[in-house]
Amino acid sequence: MTHRLAIIIPAYKATFLPAALDSIAMQTCKDFILYVGDDCSPEPIGNIVEQYRDKIELVYQRFDTNLGGKDLVAQWERCIAMSREEPYIWLFSDDDVMEPNCVEELLRQIEKTEGYYDVYHFNVDIINERGAYKKRKQDYPAVLPAYRFYRGKNSGRLSAFVVENVFSRKVYEQMDGFPKYDLAWGSDVAAWIMFSGRKGMCTVPNARVCWRQSSQNITPDYSRQIAERKLRAQMALLNWAYRYFAEEPDIYTTNRAFFILFIHYNRRFVSKESIKEAFASYFAVHGRHWDMPLIYFCAFLIDGIYFRIRKWFTWLYGDKE
């Protein structure tokens, strides 16, 4: 029997894996196969997965080498390669959970829209290490254009976690997989932009994904080495987006605001050399070197007031889009 959905878990951490698998086992619709790719973990991933074979139709594979520590996108892609011909792919995680009706509501929305969209999105709640609710992230509109998603994500108004989105196998193959960024930082954002294309992404109503905020996430890691790698990845994404959205009339001013934000937030965690490298990268692609004094002034001298004023105007007058 061919199922409509492949749920993919690139697994390495065992701590919250039972919670993730419990949430999948509780799905009200079973029209999926779960694929678990064990990234040569020292933790008992296989033993945990085996306990669910009578609850979930699943495929488990332990890889001989650890890939996620070097190239996380490559680990995602070799796990996706485990799947068969399911027309939709959900790249999930080993520590997040889904509400019991997620698969049912997803497939209902796909049927309702006649499969028009290549990206279907779940709204998100944040949970803590104990699984307790912390807060609700901003809901997406029914359909979100790619450029509005880009602006919302980089301004902090919208979240963008890997587990939020389900994508079609067709577009995944057409786009040759995920873009490659260090630490996979921004790889998902660029992918959702490319995968959704001119159609935008469609939100699945009446079901949510719970993203776990814990000490094991890469996001809170502000060691200098990780922070500098993240900044380089952010710059690569910023420069790519400038070219990708070249037809958008405000892409330069949008990216300038984001660049100021990136420098302002990262300056405490990275070296001066990394800041200089980021400036060189930005102006090599965006040009307009005469903006350098303004950017320095806003990012360093007045504590990012440029971006704060931008946020105030958005709050007062709304997003013009």
Tab-separated table of C-alpha atoms in Angstrom:
chain	number	residue	atom	x	y	z
A	1	MET	CA	0.000	0.000	0.000
A	2	THR	CA	1.321	3.423	-0.959
A	3	HIS	CA	0.875	6.012	1.753
A	4	ARG	CA	0.498	9.722	1.071
A	5	LEU	CA	2.988	10.954	3.651
A	6	ALA	CA	6.542	10.123	4.702
A	7	ILE	CA	7.486	11.357	8.174
A	8	ILE	CA	11.275	11.553	8.416
A	9	ILE	CA	13.212	11.724	11.688
A	10	PRO	CA	16.992	12.238	11.408
A	11	ALA	CA	17.747	10.916	14.901
A	12	TYR	CA	20.740	11.474	17.147
A	13	LYS	CA	19.426	12.419	20.597
A	14	ALA	CA	17.460	9.899	22.641
A	15	THR	CA	16.291	12.162	25.464
A	16	PHE	CA	13.006	13.298	23.937
A	17	LEU	CA	12.668	10.694	21.182
A	18	PRO	CA	9.992	8.687	23.063
A	19	ALA	CA	7.839	11.823	23.308
A	20	ALA	CA	8.206	12.447	19.571
A	21	LEU	CA	7.333	8.831	18.746
A	22	ASP	CA	4.411	8.834	21.183
A	23	SER	CA	2.933	11.837	19.389
A	24	ILE	CA	3.307	10.089	16.032
A	25	ALA	CA	1.803	6.843	17.336
A	26	MET	CA	-1.242	8.798	18.567
A	27	GLN	CA	-2.111	10.211	15.127
A	28	THR	CA	-5.792	9.843	14.293
A	29	CYS	CA	-4.883	9.176	10.652
A	30	LYS	CA	-2.293	6.485	9.889
A	31	ASP	CA	-1.803	7.250	6.200
A	32	PHE	CA	1.964	7.615	6.590
A	33	ILE	CA	5.204	5.719	7.054
A	34	LEU	CA	7.768	6.837	9.616
A	35	TYR	CA	11.437	6.700	8.609
A	36	VAL	CA	14.066	7.013	11.341
A	37	GLY	CA	17.672	7.567	10.268
A	38	ASP	CA	20.056	6.934	13.176
A	39	ASP	CA	23.078	9.204	12.671
A	40	CYS	CA	25.503	6.708	14.262
A	41	SER	CA	24.351	7.917	17.670
A	42	PRO	CA	26.033	6.700	20.877
A	43	GLU	CA	22.575	6.734	22.456
A	44	PRO	CA	20.067	3.820	22.239
A	45	ILE	CA	18.040	5.129	19.304
A	46	GLY	CA	17.393	1.673	17.867
A	47	ASN	CA	16.157	0.228	21.151
A	48	ILE	CA	13.680	3.067	21.551
A	49	VAL	CA	12.390	2.798	17.977
A	50	GLU	CA	11.872	-0.976	18.265
A	51	GLN	CA	9.303	-0.395	21.000
A	52	TYR	CA	7.016	1.301	18.442
A	53	ARG	CA	6.971	-1.286	15.655
A	54	ASP	CA	3.542	-2.553	16.681
A	55	LYS	CA	2.171	0.999	16.887
A	56	ILE	CA	3.621	2.716	13.798
A	57	GLU	CA	4.461	1.500	10.309
A	58	LEU	CA	8.132	2.403	10.308
A	59	VAL	CA	11.518	1.886	8.713
A	60	TYR	CA	14.650	2.201	10.854
A	61	GLN	CA	18.227	2.435	9.607
A	62	ARG	CA	21.404	2.977	11.573
A	63	PHE	CA	24.119	4.653	9.513
A	64	ASP	CA	27.733	3.589	9.939
A	65	THR	CA	29.077	7.143	10.057
A	66	ASN	CA	27.969	10.314	11.788
A	67	LEU	CA	27.111	12.923	9.188
A	68	GLY	CA	25.001	15.468	11.056
A	69	GLY	CA	27.970	16.770	13.026
A	70	LYS	CA	29.704	17.737	9.774
A	71	ASP	CA	26.897	18.343	7.302
A	72	LEU	CA	23.394	18.423	8.759
A	73	VAL	CA	21.720	18.977	5.400
A	74	ALA	CA	23.415	15.847	4.038
A	75	GLN	CA	22.040	13.908	7.016
A	76	TRP	CA	18.547	15.212	6.280
A	77	GLU	CA	18.864	14.197	2.657
A	78	ARG	CA	20.143	10.671	3.273
A	79	CYS	CA	17.229	10.147	5.666
A	80	ILE	CA	14.781	11.408	3.048
A	81	ALA	CA	16.419	8.999	0.593
A	82	MET	CA	15.229	6.150	2.847
A	83	SER	CA	11.639	6.958	1.905
A	84	ARG	CA	9.721	5.467	-0.995
A	85	GLU	CA	7.240	7.152	-3.306
A	86	GLU	CA	5.084	9.004	-0.784
A	87	PRO	CA	4.040	12.258	-2.506
A	88	TYR	CA	4.548	14.411	0.617
A	89	ILE	CA	7.484	14.587	3.026
A	90	TRP	CA	7.499	15.826	6.609
A	91	LEU	CA	11.001	16.352	7.981
A	92	PHE	CA	10.421	16.019	11.702
A	93	SER	CA	12.825	15.867	14.659
A	94	ASP	CA	13.821	13.650	17.553
A	95	ASP	CA	12.621	16.058	20.246
A	96	ASP	CA	9.494	17.871	19.026
A	97	VAL	CA	5.901	16.628	19.114
A	98	MET	CA	2.801	16.907	16.932
A	99	GLU	CA	-0.805	17.157	18.014
A	100	PRO	CA	-2.834	13.957	17.455
A	101	ASN	CA	-4.791	15.333	14.492
A	102	CYS	CA	-1.865	16.793	12.533
A	103	VAL	CA	-1.712	14.144	9.805
A	104	GLU	CA	-5.498	14.067	9.475
A	105	GLU	CA	-5.771	17.850	9.118
A	106	LEU	CA	-2.801	17.997	6.754
A	107	LEU	CA	-4.265	15.463	4.346
A	108	ARG	CA	-7.669	17.140	4.588
A	109	GLN	CA	-6.088	20.480	3.620
A	110	ILE	CA	-4.198	18.881	0.736
A	111	GLU	CA	-7.469	17.414	-0.550
A	112	LYS	CA	-9.309	20.697	-0.049
A	113	THR	CA	-6.696	22.613	-2.061
A	114	GLU	CA	-6.401	19.781	-4.603
A	115	GLY	CA	-2.679	19.554	-3.900
A	116	TYR	CA	-2.071	22.987	-5.417
A	117	TYR	CA	0.619	24.003	-2.927
A	118	ASP	CA	4.063	22.472	-2.563
A	119	VAL	CA	4.506	23.614	1.051
A	120	TYR	CA	1.917	23.096	3.796
A	121	HIS	CA	2.579	24.789	7.105
A	122	PHE	CA	1.635	24.054	10.725
A	123	ASN	CA	1.397	26.811	13.303
A	124	VAL	CA	3.602	26.318	16.349
A	125	ASP	CA	3.509	26.272	20.128
A	126	ILE	CA	6.702	26.309	22.192
A	127	ILE	CA	7.128	23.710	24.939
A	128	ASN	CA	9.871	23.307	27.527
A	129	GLU	CA	12.046	20.332	28.434
A	130	ARG	CA	9.220	18.842	30.509
A	131	GLY	CA	6.764	19.184	27.631
A	132	ALA	CA	4.847	22.004	29.319
A	133	TYR	CA	3.412	24.810	27.204
A	134	LYS	CA	5.504	28.010	27.186
A	135	LYS	CA	4.084	30.279	24.511
A	136	ARG	CA	2.359	30.432	21.157
A	137	LYS	CA	4.246	31.666	18.110
A	138	GLN	CA	2.644	34.048	15.639
A	139	ASP	CA	0.153	32.213	13.427
A	140	TYR	CA	0.647	32.347	9.677
A	141	PRO	CA	-2.105	33.603	7.356
A	142	ALA	CA	-4.063	31.070	5.299
A	143	VAL	CA	-1.591	31.557	2.448
A	144	LEU	CA	1.785	33.214	2.943
A	145	PRO	CA	3.768	34.515	-0.068
A	146	ALA	CA	7.460	33.621	-0.118
A	147	TYR	CA	8.722	37.203	0.150
A	148	ARG	CA	6.439	38.008	3.048
A	149	PHE	CA	7.689	34.846	4.763
A	150	TYR	CA	11.291	35.979	4.232
A	151	ARG	CA	10.608	39.400	5.698
A	152	GLY	CA	8.626	38.014	8.612
A	153	LYS	CA	11.221	35.402	9.495
A	154	ASN	CA	14.223	37.726	9.453
A	155	SER	CA	12.407	40.482	11.338
A	156	GLY	CA	11.404	38.043	14.071
A	157	ARG	CA	7.661	38.420	13.474
A	158	LEU	CA	7.363	34.846	12.197
A	159	SER	CA	8.976	31.631	13.354
A	160	ALA	CA	10.545	29.125	10.979
A	161	PHE	CA	11.396	25.738	12.442
A	162	VAL	CA	12.123	22.755	10.221
A	163	VAL	CA	9.248	20.745	11.689
A	164	GLU	CA	6.625	23.350	10.740
A	165	ASN	CA	6.453	22.478	7.076
A	166	VAL	CA	5.482	19.542	4.880
A	167	PHE	CA	6.631	19.650	1.259
A	168	SER	CA	5.913	17.739	-1.918
A	169	ARG	CA	8.377	15.161	-3.157
A	170	LYS	CA	7.965	16.628	-6.621
A	171	VAL	CA	9.278	20.077	-5.680
A	172	TYR	CA	11.996	18.570	-3.476
A	173	GLU	CA	13.355	16.644	-6.450
A	174	GLN	CA	12.907	19.565	-8.840
A	175	MET	CA	14.952	21.828	-6.538
A	176	ASP	CA	17.590	19.152	-5.970
A	177	GLY	CA	17.031	19.008	-2.228
A	178	PHE	CA	17.878	21.568	0.416
A	179	PRO	CA	20.286	24.499	-0.063
A	180	LYS	CA	23.581	23.902	1.729
A	181	TYR	CA	24.434	26.314	4.553
A	182	ASP	CA	26.816	25.746	7.454
A	183	LEU	CA	25.062	24.174	10.464
A	184	ALA	CA	22.020	24.049	8.152
A	185	TRP	CA	21.465	27.596	9.485
A	186	GLY	CA	19.037	29.092	6.985
A	187	SER	CA	18.877	25.970	4.815
A	188	ASP	CA	15.251	25.421	5.751
A	189	VAL	CA	14.353	29.095	5.226
A	190	ALA	CA	15.841	29.119	1.722
A	191	ALA	CA	14.149	25.795	0.989
A	192	TRP	CA	10.692	27.021	1.997
A	193	ILE	CA	11.171	30.098	-0.178
A	194	MET	CA	12.201	28.045	-3.205
A	195	PHE	CA	9.742	25.210	-2.617
A	196	SER	CA	6.753	27.532	-2.181
A	197	GLY	CA	7.740	29.649	-5.185
A	198	ARG	CA	5.048	31.916	-6.579
A	199	LYS	CA	2.264	29.872	-4.972
A	200	GLY	CA	3.219	30.648	-1.393
A	201	MET	CA	2.759	28.253	1.513
A	202	CYS	CA	-0.611	27.052	2.741
A	203	THR	CA	-1.384	26.870	6.469
A	204	VAL	CA	-3.026	23.748	7.891
A	205	PRO	CA	-5.829	24.833	10.268
A	206	ASN	CA	-6.970	23.161	13.492
A	207	ALA	CA	-3.690	21.404	14.334
A	208	ARG	CA	-0.343	22.547	15.714
A	209	VAL	CA	3.225	21.357	16.131
A	210	CYS	CA	5.014	21.768	19.464
A	211	TRP	CA	8.655	22.822	19.163
A	212	ARG	CA	10.743	21.987	22.201
A	213	GLN	CA	13.032	24.671	23.619
A	214	SER	CA	15.774	22.911	25.546
A	215	SER	CA	19.466	22.997	26.360
A	216	GLN	CA	20.041	20.556	23.482
A	217	ASN	CA	18.946	22.966	20.760
A	218	ILE	CA	21.625	24.546	18.599
A	219	THR	CA	19.727	27.864	18.677
A	220	PRO	CA	20.776	29.012	22.199
A	221	ASP	CA	24.461	28.162	21.620
A	222	TYR	CA	26.387	31.445	21.749
A	223	SER	CA	29.920	30.097	21.880
A	224	ARG	CA	32.164	32.202	19.665
A	225	GLN	CA	32.850	29.419	17.199
A	226	ILE	CA	29.171	28.607	16.686
A	227	ALA	CA	28.156	32.286	16.616
A	228	GLU	CA	30.695	33.056	13.893
A	229	ARG	CA	29.564	30.103	11.800
A	230	LYS	CA	25.952	31.206	12.193
A	231	LEU	CA	26.815	34.755	11.119
A	232	ARG	CA	28.515	33.481	7.952
A	233	ALA	CA	25.480	31.350	7.185
A	234	GLN	CA	23.179	34.326	7.799
A	235	MET	CA	25.227	36.399	5.387
A	236	ALA	CA	25.117	33.674	2.752
A	237	LEU	CA	21.324	33.543	3.053
A	238	LEU	CA	21.019	37.343	2.990
A	239	ASN	CA	23.121	37.589	-0.171
A	240	TRP	CA	21.224	34.737	-1.830
A	241	ALA	CA	17.874	36.363	-1.010
A	242	TYR	CA	19.032	39.684	-2.487
A	243	ARG	CA	19.516	37.950	-5.827
A	244	TYR	CA	16.455	35.710	-5.537
A	245	PHE	CA	14.080	38.586	-4.746
A	246	ALA	CA	15.751	41.038	-7.118
A	247	GLU	CA	12.378	42.040	-8.587
A	248	GLU	CA	11.018	43.156	-5.218
A	249	PRO	CA	11.283	46.983	-5.101
A	250	ASP	CA	12.216	47.145	-1.412
A	251	ILE	CA	14.628	44.201	-1.221
A	252	TYR	CA	17.641	46.459	-0.661
A	253	THR	CA	16.120	48.420	2.224
A	254	THR	CA	14.716	45.183	3.657
A	255	ASN	CA	18.105	43.485	3.580
A	256	ARG	CA	19.831	46.558	4.939
A	257	ALA	CA	17.550	46.471	7.983
A	258	PHE	CA	18.203	42.754	8.427
A	259	PHE	CA	21.959	43.243	8.108
A	260	ILE	CA	21.881	45.913	10.808
A	261	LEU	CA	19.892	43.518	12.983
A	262	PHE	CA	22.342	40.642	12.408
A	263	ILE	CA	25.360	42.798	13.256
A	264	HIS	CA	23.653	44.328	16.273
A	265	TYR	CA	22.691	40.952	17.746
A	266	ASN	CA	25.937	39.137	16.909
A	267	ARG	CA	28.511	41.764	17.813
A	268	ARG	CA	28.742	40.555	21.440
A	269	PHE	CA	29.504	36.982	20.422
A	270	VAL	CA	31.860	37.208	17.434
A	271	SER	CA	35.299	38.643	16.745
A	272	LYS	CA	36.005	41.952	15.017
A	273	GLU	CA	37.414	39.956	12.113
A	274	SER	CA	34.065	38.217	11.657
A	275	ILE	CA	32.258	41.566	11.667
A	276	LYS	CA	34.649	42.889	9.011
A	277	GLU	CA	34.107	39.739	6.972
A	278	ALA	CA	30.333	40.194	7.196
A	279	PHE	CA	30.566	43.816	6.012
A	280	ALA	CA	32.772	42.811	3.091
A	281	SER	CA	30.355	40.044	2.121
A	282	TYR	CA	27.341	42.340	2.327
A	283	PHE	CA	28.762	45.149	0.193
A	284	ALA	CA	30.273	42.766	-2.353
A	285	VAL	CA	26.751	41.665	-3.258
A	286	HIS	CA	24.562	44.654	-2.367
A	287	GLY	CA	26.871	47.481	-3.424
A	288	ARG	CA	25.920	51.004	-2.252
A	289	HIS	CA	29.061	51.438	-0.174
A	290	TRP	CA	27.912	54.926	0.763
A	291	ASP	CA	25.506	53.250	3.185
A	292	MET	CA	28.380	52.009	5.336
A	293	PRO	CA	28.369	54.990	7.773
A	294	LEU	CA	24.599	54.665	8.266
A	295	ILE	CA	24.872	50.932	8.943
A	296	TYR	CA	27.752	51.403	11.387
A	297	PHE	CA	25.849	54.183	13.140
A	298	CYS	CA	22.650	52.150	13.487
A	299	ALA	CA	24.264	48.832	14.424
A	300	PHE	CA	26.909	50.117	16.833
A	301	LEU	CA	26.571	53.728	17.916
A	302	ILE	CA	22.918	54.018	18.839
A	303	ASP	CA	22.211	50.428	19.856
A	304	GLY	CA	20.281	49.374	16.784
A	305	ILE	CA	17.762	52.206	16.913
A	306	TYR	CA	17.210	51.999	13.151
A	307	PHE	CA	15.701	48.548	13.462
A	308	ARG	CA	13.700	49.504	16.534
A	309	ILE	CA	12.145	52.460	14.719
A	310	ARG	CA	11.312	50.121	11.838
A	311	LYS	CA	9.528	47.790	14.248
A	312	TRP	CA	7.635	50.717	15.820
A	313	PHE	CA	6.410	51.851	12.418
A	314	THR	CA	5.306	48.304	11.616
A	315	TRP	CA	3.418	48.159	14.903
A	316	LEU	CA	1.779	51.547	14.311
A	317	TYR	CA	0.950	51.263	10.628
A	318	GLY	CA	1.129	47.538	9.909
A	319	ASP	CA	3.069	45.622	7.307
A	320	LYS	CA	2.402	47.247	3.956
A	321	GLU	CA	2.155	43.813	2.433
